mmCIF file of C-alpha atoms and ligand atoms in Angstrom:
data_model
loop_
_atom_site.group_PDB
_atom_site.id
_atom_site.type_symbol
_atom_site.label_atom_id
_atom_site.label_comp_id
_atom_site.label_asym_id
_atom_site.label_seq_id
_atom_site.Cartn_x
_atom_site.Cartn_y
_atom_site.Cartn_z
ATOM 1 C CA GLN A 1 -13.277 32.925 -27.677
ATOM 2 C CA ILE A 2 -9.584 32.664 -28.447
ATOM 3 C CA GLU A 3 -9.085 33.597 -32.080
ATOM 4 C CA GLU A 4 -8.767 30.789 -34.552
ATOM 5 C CA PRO A 5 -5.310 30.145 -36.018
ATOM 6 C CA GLU A 6 -4.632 30.827 -39.696
ATOM 7 C CA ALA A 7 -6.837 28.968 -42.172
ATOM 8 C CA GLY A 8 -5.449 25.587 -43.116
ATOM 9 C CA ASP A 9 -3.871 25.038 -39.695
ATOM 10 C CA SER A 10 -6.263 22.232 -38.930
ATOM 11 C CA GLU A 11 -3.641 20.156 -37.092
ATOM 12 C CA LYS A 12 -3.612 22.558 -34.148
ATOM 13 C CA PRO A 13 -5.829 21.978 -31.118
ATOM 14 C CA SER A 14 -8.844 24.247 -30.820
ATOM 15 C CA CYS A 15 -8.446 27.815 -29.555
ATOM 16 C CA SER A 16 -12.104 28.023 -28.549
ATOM 17 C CA LEU A 17 -13.598 27.918 -25.083
ATOM 18 C CA GLY A 18 -16.271 25.608 -26.501
ATOM 19 C CA PRO A 19 -19.933 26.215 -27.365
ATOM 20 C CA PRO A 20 -22.078 28.017 -24.810
ATOM 21 C CA THR A 21 -24.777 25.985 -23.124
ATOM 22 C CA GLU A 22 -28.297 27.302 -22.636
ATOM 23 C CA SER A 23 -27.849 27.691 -18.894
ATOM 24 C CA GLU A 24 -24.609 29.662 -19.311
ATOM 25 C CA GLY A 25 -25.741 31.949 -22.093
ATOM 26 C CA GLY A 26 -29.089 33.147 -20.696
ATOM 27 C CA ASP A 27 -31.034 35.179 -23.240
ATOM 28 C CA VAL A 28 -27.971 35.326 -25.518
ATOM 29 C CA ALA A 29 -27.800 31.543 -25.855
ATOM 30 C CA LYS A 30 -31.535 31.491 -26.565
ATOM 31 C CA GLY A 31 -30.966 33.884 -29.450
ATOM 32 C CA ASN A 32 -32.918 36.819 -28.081
ATOM 33 C CA VAL A 33 -31.344 39.055 -30.699
ATOM 34 C CA LEU A 34 -33.724 41.988 -30.236
ATOM 35 C CA GLU A 35 -33.065 42.195 -26.493
ATOM 36 C CA THR A 36 -29.301 41.947 -27.021
ATOM 37 C CA ALA A 37 -29.294 44.673 -29.692
ATOM 38 C CA LYS A 38 -31.350 46.961 -27.451
ATOM 39 C CA ARG A 39 -28.877 46.547 -24.585
ATOM 40 C CA LYS A 40 -25.899 46.991 -26.907
ATOM 41 C CA ARG A 41 -27.161 50.398 -27.963
ATOM 42 C CA SER A 42 -27.761 51.632 -24.480
ATOM 43 C CA HIS A 43 -25.558 49.706 -22.112
ATOM 44 C CA VAL A 44 -22.184 48.262 -23.104
ATOM 45 C CA PRO A 45 -19.813 48.537 -20.117
ATOM 46 C CA LEU A 46 -16.702 48.156 -22.284
ATOM 47 C CA GLU A 47 -17.734 51.334 -24.115
ATOM 48 C CA ILE A 48 -19.052 53.134 -21.054
ATOM 49 C CA PHE A 49 -15.716 52.658 -19.265
ATOM 50 C CA HIS A 50 -13.726 53.319 -22.492
ATOM 51 C CA LEU A 51 -11.922 49.984 -22.286
ATOM 52 C CA ARG A 52 -10.154 48.315 -25.208
ATOM 53 C CA TYR A 53 -9.206 45.304 -23.123
ATOM 54 C CA LEU A 54 -9.813 43.673 -19.745
ATOM 55 C CA SER A 55 -7.352 42.294 -17.245
ATOM 56 C CA VAL A 56 -7.565 38.888 -15.602
ATOM 57 C CA THR A 57 -7.968 40.655 -12.256
ATOM 58 C CA ASP A 58 -10.973 42.620 -13.617
ATOM 59 C CA ILE A 59 -12.714 39.370 -14.526
ATOM 60 C CA SER A 60 -11.658 37.583 -11.319
ATOM 61 C CA ALA A 61 -13.172 40.399 -9.255
ATOM 62 C CA GLN A 62 -16.568 39.411 -10.703
ATOM 63 C CA VAL A 63 -16.315 36.069 -8.883
ATOM 64 C CA TRP A 64 -16.480 37.843 -5.497
ATOM 65 C CA CYS A 65 -19.178 40.355 -6.407
ATOM 66 C CA GLU A 66 -19.702 41.743 -9.891
ATOM 67 C CA GLN A 67 -21.627 44.749 -8.610
ATOM 68 C CA GLN A 68 -18.772 45.624 -6.260
ATOM 69 C CA MET A 69 -16.326 45.518 -9.186
ATOM 70 C CA VAL A 70 -18.622 47.938 -11.069
ATOM 71 C CA TYR A 71 -18.837 50.327 -8.099
ATOM 72 C CA ARG A 72 -15.045 50.230 -7.736
ATOM 73 C CA ARG A 73 -14.833 51.682 -11.260
ATOM 74 C CA GLU A 74 -17.753 54.071 -10.919
ATOM 75 C CA ARG A 75 -17.033 55.328 -7.419
ATOM 76 C CA PRO A 76 -13.269 55.206 -6.677
ATOM 77 C CA ASP A 77 -13.912 57.974 -4.124
ATOM 78 C CA LEU A 78 -15.583 55.360 -1.904
ATOM 79 C CA THR A 79 -12.652 52.925 -1.977
ATOM 80 C CA PRO A 80 -11.319 52.729 1.612
ATOM 81 C CA PRO A 81 -7.718 54.043 1.937
ATOM 82 C CA GLU A 82 -6.685 50.882 3.815
ATOM 83 C CA ASN A 83 -7.450 48.848 0.658
ATOM 84 C CA ILE A 84 -4.989 51.002 -1.286
ATOM 85 C CA VAL A 85 -2.303 50.528 1.420
ATOM 86 C CA LEU A 86 -2.848 46.743 1.333
ATOM 87 C CA LEU A 87 -2.609 46.734 -2.459
ATOM 88 C CA ASN A 88 0.642 48.696 -2.396
ATOM 89 C CA THR A 89 2.165 46.401 0.255
ATOM 90 C CA GLY A 90 1.228 43.390 -1.879
ATOM 91 C CA LYS A 91 2.846 45.022 -4.920
ATOM 92 C CA SER A 92 6.076 45.658 -2.965
ATOM 93 C CA ILE A 93 6.322 41.971 -2.000
ATOM 94 C CA HIS A 94 5.801 40.948 -5.644
ATOM 95 C CA LEU A 95 8.427 43.456 -6.778
ATOM 96 C CA ALA A 96 10.963 42.191 -4.219
ATOM 97 C CA ARG A 97 10.525 38.658 -5.589
ATOM 98 C CA GLU A 98 10.833 39.857 -9.170
ATOM 99 C CA LEU A 99 14.086 41.685 -8.382
ATOM 100 C CA GLU A 100 15.541 38.402 -7.096
ATOM 101 C CA ASP A 101 15.551 37.209 -10.714
ATOM 102 C CA HIS A 102 16.313 40.281 -12.823
ATOM 103 C CA ASP A 103 16.812 44.054 -12.814
ATOM 104 C CA LEU A 104 14.135 46.432 -14.059
ATOM 105 C CA VAL A 105 14.970 48.713 -16.986
ATOM 106 C CA THR A 106 13.020 51.904 -17.741
ATOM 107 C CA VAL A 107 12.388 52.502 -21.450
ATOM 108 C CA SER A 108 10.864 55.744 -22.813
ATOM 109 C CA THR A 109 7.912 55.322 -25.145
ATOM 110 C CA THR A 110 6.471 57.705 -27.724
ATOM 111 C CA SER A 111 3.258 55.972 -28.836
ATOM 112 C CA ARG A 112 0.679 53.377 -27.776
ATOM 113 C CA GLU A 113 2.441 50.925 -30.089
ATOM 114 C CA ASP A 114 5.682 51.545 -28.152
ATOM 115 C CA SER A 115 3.951 50.718 -24.874
ATOM 116 C CA TRP A 116 2.617 47.438 -26.260
ATOM 117 C CA ALA A 117 5.983 46.727 -27.882
ATOM 118 C CA ILE A 118 7.577 46.771 -24.410
ATOM 119 C CA LYS A 119 5.077 44.155 -23.215
ATOM 120 C CA VAL A 120 5.769 42.016 -26.298
ATOM 121 C CA LEU A 121 9.544 42.341 -25.787
ATOM 122 C CA ASN A 122 9.159 41.217 -22.169
ATOM 123 C CA LEU A 123 7.165 38.223 -23.329
ATOM 124 C CA LEU A 124 9.704 37.304 -26.031
ATOM 125 C CA GLY A 125 12.563 37.522 -23.534
ATOM 126 C CA MET A 126 10.796 35.340 -20.987
ATOM 127 C CA LEU A 127 9.785 32.761 -23.609
ATOM 128 C CA SER A 128 13.430 32.062 -24.349
ATOM 129 C CA VAL A 129 14.318 31.823 -20.634
ATOM 130 C CA LEU A 130 11.445 29.384 -20.128
ATOM 131 C CA GLN A 131 12.433 27.404 -23.184
ATOM 132 C CA GLU A 132 15.931 27.027 -21.708
ATOM 133 C CA GLY A 133 14.333 25.412 -18.659
ATOM 134 C CA HIS A 134 14.650 28.307 -16.202
ATOM 135 C CA ARG A 135 12.162 30.051 -13.905
ATOM 136 C CA VAL A 136 10.485 33.340 -14.915
ATOM 137 C CA ARG A 137 8.540 35.875 -12.868
ATOM 138 C CA GLU A 138 5.847 38.375 -13.878
ATOM 139 C CA PHE A 139 5.186 36.566 -17.155
ATOM 140 C CA PRO A 140 2.712 38.482 -19.401
ATOM 141 C CA VAL A 141 -0.188 36.593 -20.970
ATOM 142 C CA PHE A 142 -2.538 37.835 -23.696
ATOM 143 C CA GLY A 143 -5.516 36.348 -25.461
ATOM 144 C CA VAL A 144 -8.894 36.963 -27.015
ATOM 145 C CA LEU A 145 -11.858 35.593 -25.079
ATOM 146 C CA GLU A 146 -15.371 36.026 -26.435
ATOM 147 C CA ASN A 147 -13.991 38.691 -28.819
ATOM 148 C CA ILE A 148 -12.502 40.708 -25.945
ATOM 149 C CA PHE A 149 -8.742 41.170 -25.582
ATOM 150 C CA VAL A 150 -7.596 40.023 -22.135
ATOM 151 C CA VAL A 151 -4.229 40.612 -20.443
ATOM 152 C CA GLY A 152 -2.696 39.140 -17.322
ATOM 153 C CA VAL A 153 0.589 38.647 -15.520
ATOM 154 C CA ILE A 154 1.532 35.232 -14.097
ATOM 155 C CA ASP A 155 3.552 35.574 -10.886
ATOM 156 C CA GLN A 156 5.904 32.690 -11.534
ATOM 157 C CA LEU A 157 6.450 29.846 -13.982
ATOM 158 C CA GLY A 158 9.083 27.173 -13.533
ATOM 159 C CA TYR A 159 9.776 23.470 -13.797
ATOM 160 C CA THR A 160 9.321 20.907 -11.031
ATOM 161 C CA PRO A 161 12.038 18.275 -10.412
ATOM 162 C CA LYS A 162 9.875 15.945 -12.564
ATOM 163 C CA GLY A 163 10.089 18.435 -15.449
ATOM 164 C CA GLU A 164 6.445 19.579 -15.232
ATOM 165 C CA LEU A 165 5.715 23.236 -16.012
ATOM 166 C CA GLU A 166 4.344 24.761 -12.814
ATOM 167 C CA LEU A 167 2.473 28.020 -12.276
ATOM 168 C CA ASN A 168 2.890 29.544 -8.827
ATOM 169 C CA GLU A 169 0.583 32.407 -7.843
ATOM 170 C CA LEU A 170 1.606 34.457 -4.822
ATOM 171 C CA LYS A 171 -1.205 35.855 -2.678
ATOM 172 C CA THR A 172 -0.344 38.160 0.195
ATOM 173 C CA ARG A 173 -2.779 38.355 3.125
ATOM 174 C CA ASN A 174 -3.482 40.910 5.788
ATOM 175 C CA ASN A 175 -4.586 38.187 8.230
ATOM 176 C CA ALA A 176 -2.135 35.493 9.288
ATOM 177 C CA SER A 177 -4.534 32.720 8.252
ATOM 178 C CA MET A 178 -5.572 30.872 5.107
ATOM 179 C CA PRO A 179 -8.428 32.502 3.146
ATOM 180 C CA SER A 180 -12.119 31.607 3.289
ATOM 181 C CA ALA A 181 -13.721 29.308 0.718
ATOM 182 C CA ALA A 182 -15.150 32.384 -1.080
ATOM 183 C CA GLN A 183 -11.717 33.973 -1.443
ATOM 184 C CA LYS A 184 -10.210 30.681 -2.585
ATOM 185 C CA LYS A 185 -12.927 30.418 -5.261
ATOM 186 C CA ARG A 186 -11.905 33.808 -6.696
ATOM 187 C CA ASP A 187 -8.185 32.952 -6.563
ATOM 188 C CA ARG A 188 -8.781 29.589 -8.190
ATOM 189 C CA PHE A 189 -10.672 31.158 -11.093
ATOM 190 C CA GLN A 190 -7.852 33.679 -11.603
ATOM 191 C CA VAL A 191 -5.235 30.923 -11.820
ATOM 192 C CA PHE A 192 -7.434 28.844 -14.165
ATOM 193 C CA LEU A 193 -7.729 31.844 -16.445
ATOM 194 C CA TYR A 194 -3.954 32.323 -16.496
ATOM 195 C CA LYS A 195 -3.513 28.710 -17.520
ATOM 196 C CA TYR A 196 -6.155 29.013 -20.215
ATOM 197 C CA LEU A 197 -4.478 32.098 -21.716
ATOM 198 C CA PHE A 198 -0.946 30.689 -21.450
ATOM 199 C CA ASP A 199 -1.836 27.329 -22.995
ATOM 200 C CA ALA A 200 -3.643 29.039 -25.878
ATOM 201 C CA MET A 201 -0.619 31.286 -26.497
ATOM 202 C CA VAL A 202 1.874 28.423 -26.713
ATOM 203 C CA ARG A 203 -0.544 26.570 -29.029
ATOM 204 C CA GLY A 204 -0.173 29.507 -31.446
ATOM 205 C CA CYS A 205 -3.641 31.033 -30.929
ATOM 206 C CA LEU A 206 -2.350 34.586 -30.402
ATOM 207 C CA THR A 207 -2.003 36.146 -33.865
ATOM 208 C CA PRO A 208 -0.805 39.665 -34.821
ATOM 209 C CA ASP A 209 -4.409 40.516 -35.725
ATOM 210 C CA SER A 210 -5.465 39.730 -32.145
ATOM 211 C CA PHE A 211 -3.505 42.813 -31.093
ATOM 212 C CA LEU A 212 -4.171 45.028 -34.092
ATOM 213 C CA GLN A 213 -7.924 44.625 -34.413
ATOM 214 C CA ARG A 214 -8.920 44.478 -30.751
ATOM 215 C CA LEU A 215 -6.570 47.175 -29.474
ATOM 216 C CA HIS A 216 -6.740 49.412 -32.582
ATOM 217 C CA LEU A 217 -2.955 49.516 -32.912
ATOM 218 C CA ARG A 218 -1.169 50.599 -36.112
ATOM 219 C CA PRO A 219 1.052 47.883 -37.613
ATOM 220 C CA GLU A 220 3.133 50.346 -39.660
ATOM 221 C CA GLN A 221 3.891 52.615 -36.710
ATOM 222 C CA PRO A 222 7.706 53.007 -36.427
ATOM 223 C CA LEU A 223 8.970 52.001 -32.996
ATOM 224 C CA GLY A 224 10.591 54.751 -30.932
ATOM 225 C CA PRO A 225 14.434 54.890 -30.722
ATOM 226 C CA HIS A 226 14.537 53.676 -27.090
ATOM 227 C CA VAL A 227 12.283 50.724 -27.840
ATOM 228 C CA GLN A 228 14.338 49.785 -30.924
ATOM 229 C CA ASP A 229 17.485 50.083 -28.825
ATOM 230 C CA GLN A 230 16.052 47.825 -26.120
ATOM 231 C CA ALA A 231 14.964 45.309 -28.770
ATOM 232 C CA ARG A 232 18.512 45.270 -30.196
ATOM 233 C CA LYS A 233 19.947 44.585 -26.724
ATOM 234 C CA SER A 234 17.559 41.633 -26.486
ATOM 235 C CA GLY A 235 18.804 40.325 -29.837
ATOM 236 C CA PHE A 236 15.909 41.445 -32.070
ATOM 237 C CA THR A 237 16.164 43.775 -35.068
ATOM 238 C CA VAL A 238 12.785 45.450 -35.498
ATOM 239 C CA SER A 239 11.749 48.835 -36.830
ATOM 240 C CA HIS A 240 7.931 48.745 -36.968
ATOM 241 C CA PHE A 241 5.323 47.426 -34.564
ATOM 242 C CA ARG A 242 4.264 44.774 -37.078
ATOM 243 C CA ASP A 243 7.827 43.313 -37.084
ATOM 244 C CA LEU A 244 7.578 42.627 -33.371
ATOM 245 C CA LEU A 245 4.125 41.048 -33.637
ATOM 246 C CA ASP A 246 5.306 38.790 -36.467
ATOM 247 C CA LEU A 247 8.316 37.803 -34.381
ATOM 248 C CA LEU A 248 6.087 36.981 -31.415
ATOM 249 C CA SER A 249 3.714 34.946 -33.547
ATOM 250 C CA LEU A 250 6.630 33.004 -35.041
ATOM 251 C CA ASN A 251 8.138 32.325 -31.615
ATOM 252 C CA LEU A 252 4.839 31.202 -30.105
ATOM 253 C CA THR A 253 3.999 28.962 -33.060
ATOM 254 C CA HIS A 254 7.370 27.222 -33.050
ATOM 255 C CA CYS A 255 8.291 27.231 -29.361
ATOM 256 C CA GLU A 256 8.475 23.905 -27.603
ATOM 257 C CA ILE A 257 7.097 25.130 -24.317
ATOM 258 C CA PRO A 258 4.448 22.740 -22.973
ATOM 259 C CA ALA A 259 1.059 23.582 -21.513
ATOM 260 C CA ILE A 260 1.049 24.252 -17.765
ATOM 261 C CA ASP A 261 0.944 20.938 -15.871
ATOM 262 C CA ARG A 262 0.659 22.086 -12.278
ATOM 263 C CA LEU A 263 -1.189 24.995 -10.658
ATOM 264 C CA GLN A 264 -0.570 26.190 -7.147
ATOM 265 C CA ILE A 265 -1.330 29.215 -5.000
ATOM 266 C CA GLU A 266 1.028 30.248 -2.242
ATOM 267 C CA TYR A 267 -0.477 32.338 0.581
ATOM 268 C CA VAL A 268 1.902 34.616 2.504
ATOM 269 C CA HIS A 269 1.321 36.926 5.497
ATOM 270 C CA GLN A 270 1.949 40.541 4.434
ATOM 271 C CA ASP A 271 3.461 41.846 7.669
ATOM 272 C CA SER A 272 5.774 38.982 8.584
ATOM 273 C CA GLY A 273 6.307 37.410 5.158
ATOM 274 C CA ALA A 274 5.531 34.037 6.798
ATOM 275 C CA ALA A 275 4.173 31.270 4.566
ATOM 276 C CA LEU A 276 0.537 30.499 5.446
ATOM 277 C CA GLY A 277 -0.040 27.538 3.165
ATOM 278 C CA THR A 278 -0.197 26.310 -0.416
ATOM 279 C CA GLU A 279 -3.180 25.147 -2.477
ATOM 280 C CA VAL A 280 -2.641 22.787 -5.395
ATOM 281 C CA LEU A 281 -5.480 23.030 -7.926
ATOM 282 C CA ALA A 282 -7.046 20.524 -10.302
ATOM 283 C CA TYR A 283 -7.755 22.401 -13.546
ATOM 284 C CA ASP A 284 -11.284 22.305 -14.935
ATOM 285 C CA GLN A 285 -11.549 23.768 -18.438
ATOM 286 C CA ASP A 286 -15.351 23.450 -18.548
ATOM 287 C CA GLU A 287 -15.615 25.471 -15.356
ATOM 288 C CA VAL A 288 -13.379 28.271 -16.599
ATOM 289 C CA GLY A 289 -15.104 28.322 -20.013
ATOM 290 C CA ALA A 290 -18.577 28.622 -18.489
ATOM 291 C CA ALA A 291 -17.476 31.328 -16.074
ATOM 292 C CA VAL A 292 -15.697 33.386 -18.737
ATOM 293 C CA ARG A 293 -18.719 33.363 -21.024
ATOM 294 C CA TYR A 294 -20.971 34.417 -18.175
ATOM 295 C CA PHE A 295 -18.714 37.196 -16.893
ATOM 296 C CA LEU A 296 -17.859 38.631 -20.317
ATOM 297 C CA ALA A 297 -21.547 38.774 -21.266
ATOM 298 C CA TYR A 298 -21.792 41.614 -18.738
ATOM 299 C CA TRP A 299 -18.949 43.564 -20.386
ATOM 300 C CA LYS A 300 -20.561 43.180 -23.806
ATOM 301 C CA GLY A 301 -23.854 44.546 -22.533
ATOM 302 C CA GLN A 302 -25.672 41.248 -22.950
ATOM 303 C CA ARG A 303 -26.907 41.236 -19.364
ATOM 304 C CA ASP A 304 -27.001 43.614 -16.395
ATOM 305 C CA SER A 305 -24.486 43.491 -13.555
ATOM 306 C CA ARG A 306 -25.385 41.339 -10.550
ATOM 307 C CA GLY A 307 -24.672 41.583 -6.846
ATOM 308 C CA VAL A 308 -24.191 38.631 -4.545
ATOM 309 C CA ASP A 309 -26.719 35.841 -4.150
ATOM 310 C CA VAL A 310 -28.654 35.322 -0.949
ATOM 311 C CA GLU A 311 -26.236 32.807 0.543
ATOM 312 C CA ASP A 312 -23.350 35.242 0.008
ATOM 313 C CA ALA A 313 -25.160 38.241 1.510
ATOM 314 C CA TRP A 314 -22.582 38.221 4.351
ATOM 315 C CA LYS A 315 -20.125 39.816 1.880
ATOM 316 C CA CYS A 316 -22.227 43.004 1.960
ATOM 317 C CA ARG A 317 -21.314 43.536 5.631
ATOM 318 C CA TYR A 318 -17.684 44.101 4.609
ATOM 319 C CA CYS A 319 -18.421 46.071 1.428
ATOM 320 C CA ALA A 320 -17.495 49.762 1.108
ATOM 321 C CA TYR A 321 -20.397 50.284 -1.315
ATOM 322 C CA ALA A 322 -23.150 48.768 0.863
ATOM 323 C CA GLY A 323 -24.582 52.246 1.551
ATOM 324 C CA ILE A 324 -25.235 52.950 -2.146
ATOM 325 C CA CYS A 325 -25.748 49.410 -3.475
ATOM 326 C CA GLU A 326 -29.020 49.174 -5.382
ATOM 327 C CA TRP A 327 -28.716 45.403 -5.667
ATOM 328 C CA ARG A 328 -28.520 45.028 -1.900
ATOM 329 C CA MET A 329 -31.367 47.434 -1.293
ATOM 330 C CA GLY A 330 -33.701 46.336 -4.022
ATOM 331 C CA LYS A 331 -33.073 42.776 -5.098
ATOM 332 C CA ALA A 332 -32.049 39.353 -3.929
ATOM 333 C CA GLY A 333 -29.979 37.200 -6.206
ATOM 334 C CA SER A 334 -31.306 33.988 -7.618
ATOM 335 C CA PRO A 335 -28.986 31.059 -6.874
ATOM 336 C CA ALA A 336 -30.219 29.394 -10.063
ATOM 337 C CA GLU A 337 -28.451 32.036 -12.162
ATOM 338 C CA GLN A 338 -25.071 31.651 -10.532
ATOM 339 C CA TRP A 339 -22.174 30.565 -12.663
ATOM 340 C CA LYS A 340 -21.156 26.979 -12.184
ATOM 341 C CA LYS A 341 -20.082 26.386 -8.608
ATOM 342 C CA PRO A 342 -16.825 24.664 -7.714
ATOM 343 C CA LYS A 343 -17.129 20.918 -7.321
HETATM 344 FE FE1 SF4 B 1 -21.953 43.418 -3.807
HETATM 345 FE FE2 SF4 B 1 -23.196 43.402 -1.448
HETATM 346 FE FE3 SF4 B 1 -21.305 45.217 -2.001
HETATM 347 FE FE4 SF4 B 1 -23.676 45.341 -3.197
HETATM 348 S S1 SF4 B 1 -23.284 45.584 -1.021
HETATM 349 S S2 SF4 B 1 -21.687 45.617 -4.145
HETATM 350 S S3 SF4 B 1 -24.166 43.177 -3.469
HETATM 351 S S4 SF4 B 1 -21.025 42.995 -1.824
#
């Protein structure tokens, strides 16, 4: 869940995803403490993969096939080279759009705190641009979900002619056609998660302790000279990592940026750059809450990873890991255990 704001801040809206239901929580919701403890000792993917945080794309990949996401981490040697080429082409298109709005500056870092300070500085800079009513691209979002730190980057945020705050996600496609329903489901979840994290941030749910405790960062670490210099150019005088976190917390608590009103996904053909179509989404907080709890239970070792369910077995035909997949060879998924389907 998103961390609670400071005690006594009872006026603020909740930062929680809401209570888990029995159907979402499985054995965890039923309080099977012994089973959970046993798994924690032997099988906690966050620890196995040495991860201090997850990205929104990590969690979104679980929508398509969780087992495939696991194999991608365990067996990168099996990832087809064409996937890497497609990924790089997609990144180039995103970069070209970003450069339309601002230049990129390289800043040398000397510690982990410096690296996170750069991300925080980017966020602070974009908050003021957004507050002035302008468009921003590659906007970083952070939050704590189910006690796990999660990071993401929103492609574009801007205001519609009616003054609504709009999130625009750019998806590049190899095929010159709109995606299948299964791909749209994954994309939709990703955009919902961005909105959830963004809205929680501008409600003041992201505290300095969210960074320090979850990422094991040192508040008293002096910032490197290049980072301090970059901060000065952005109008901030900071010397230690804690100064920057306090500044961020202050800005987020007092900013007048609204929650995101409108969500849309823009699909573009990679080769030609031609627009393929746009999907406007109706946000469903219950859906995203249920899905997040289910997906993060895997990372915390509260349940095993799952492959696709029977009706999605067609995905295995296109999967690079089909030859080694134990789920495909040994088990069939139970539709009853799926996370809540789109309406
Ligand atoms: Fe998932 Fe099927 Fe690939 Fe196994 S073979 S990882 S179940 S898509």
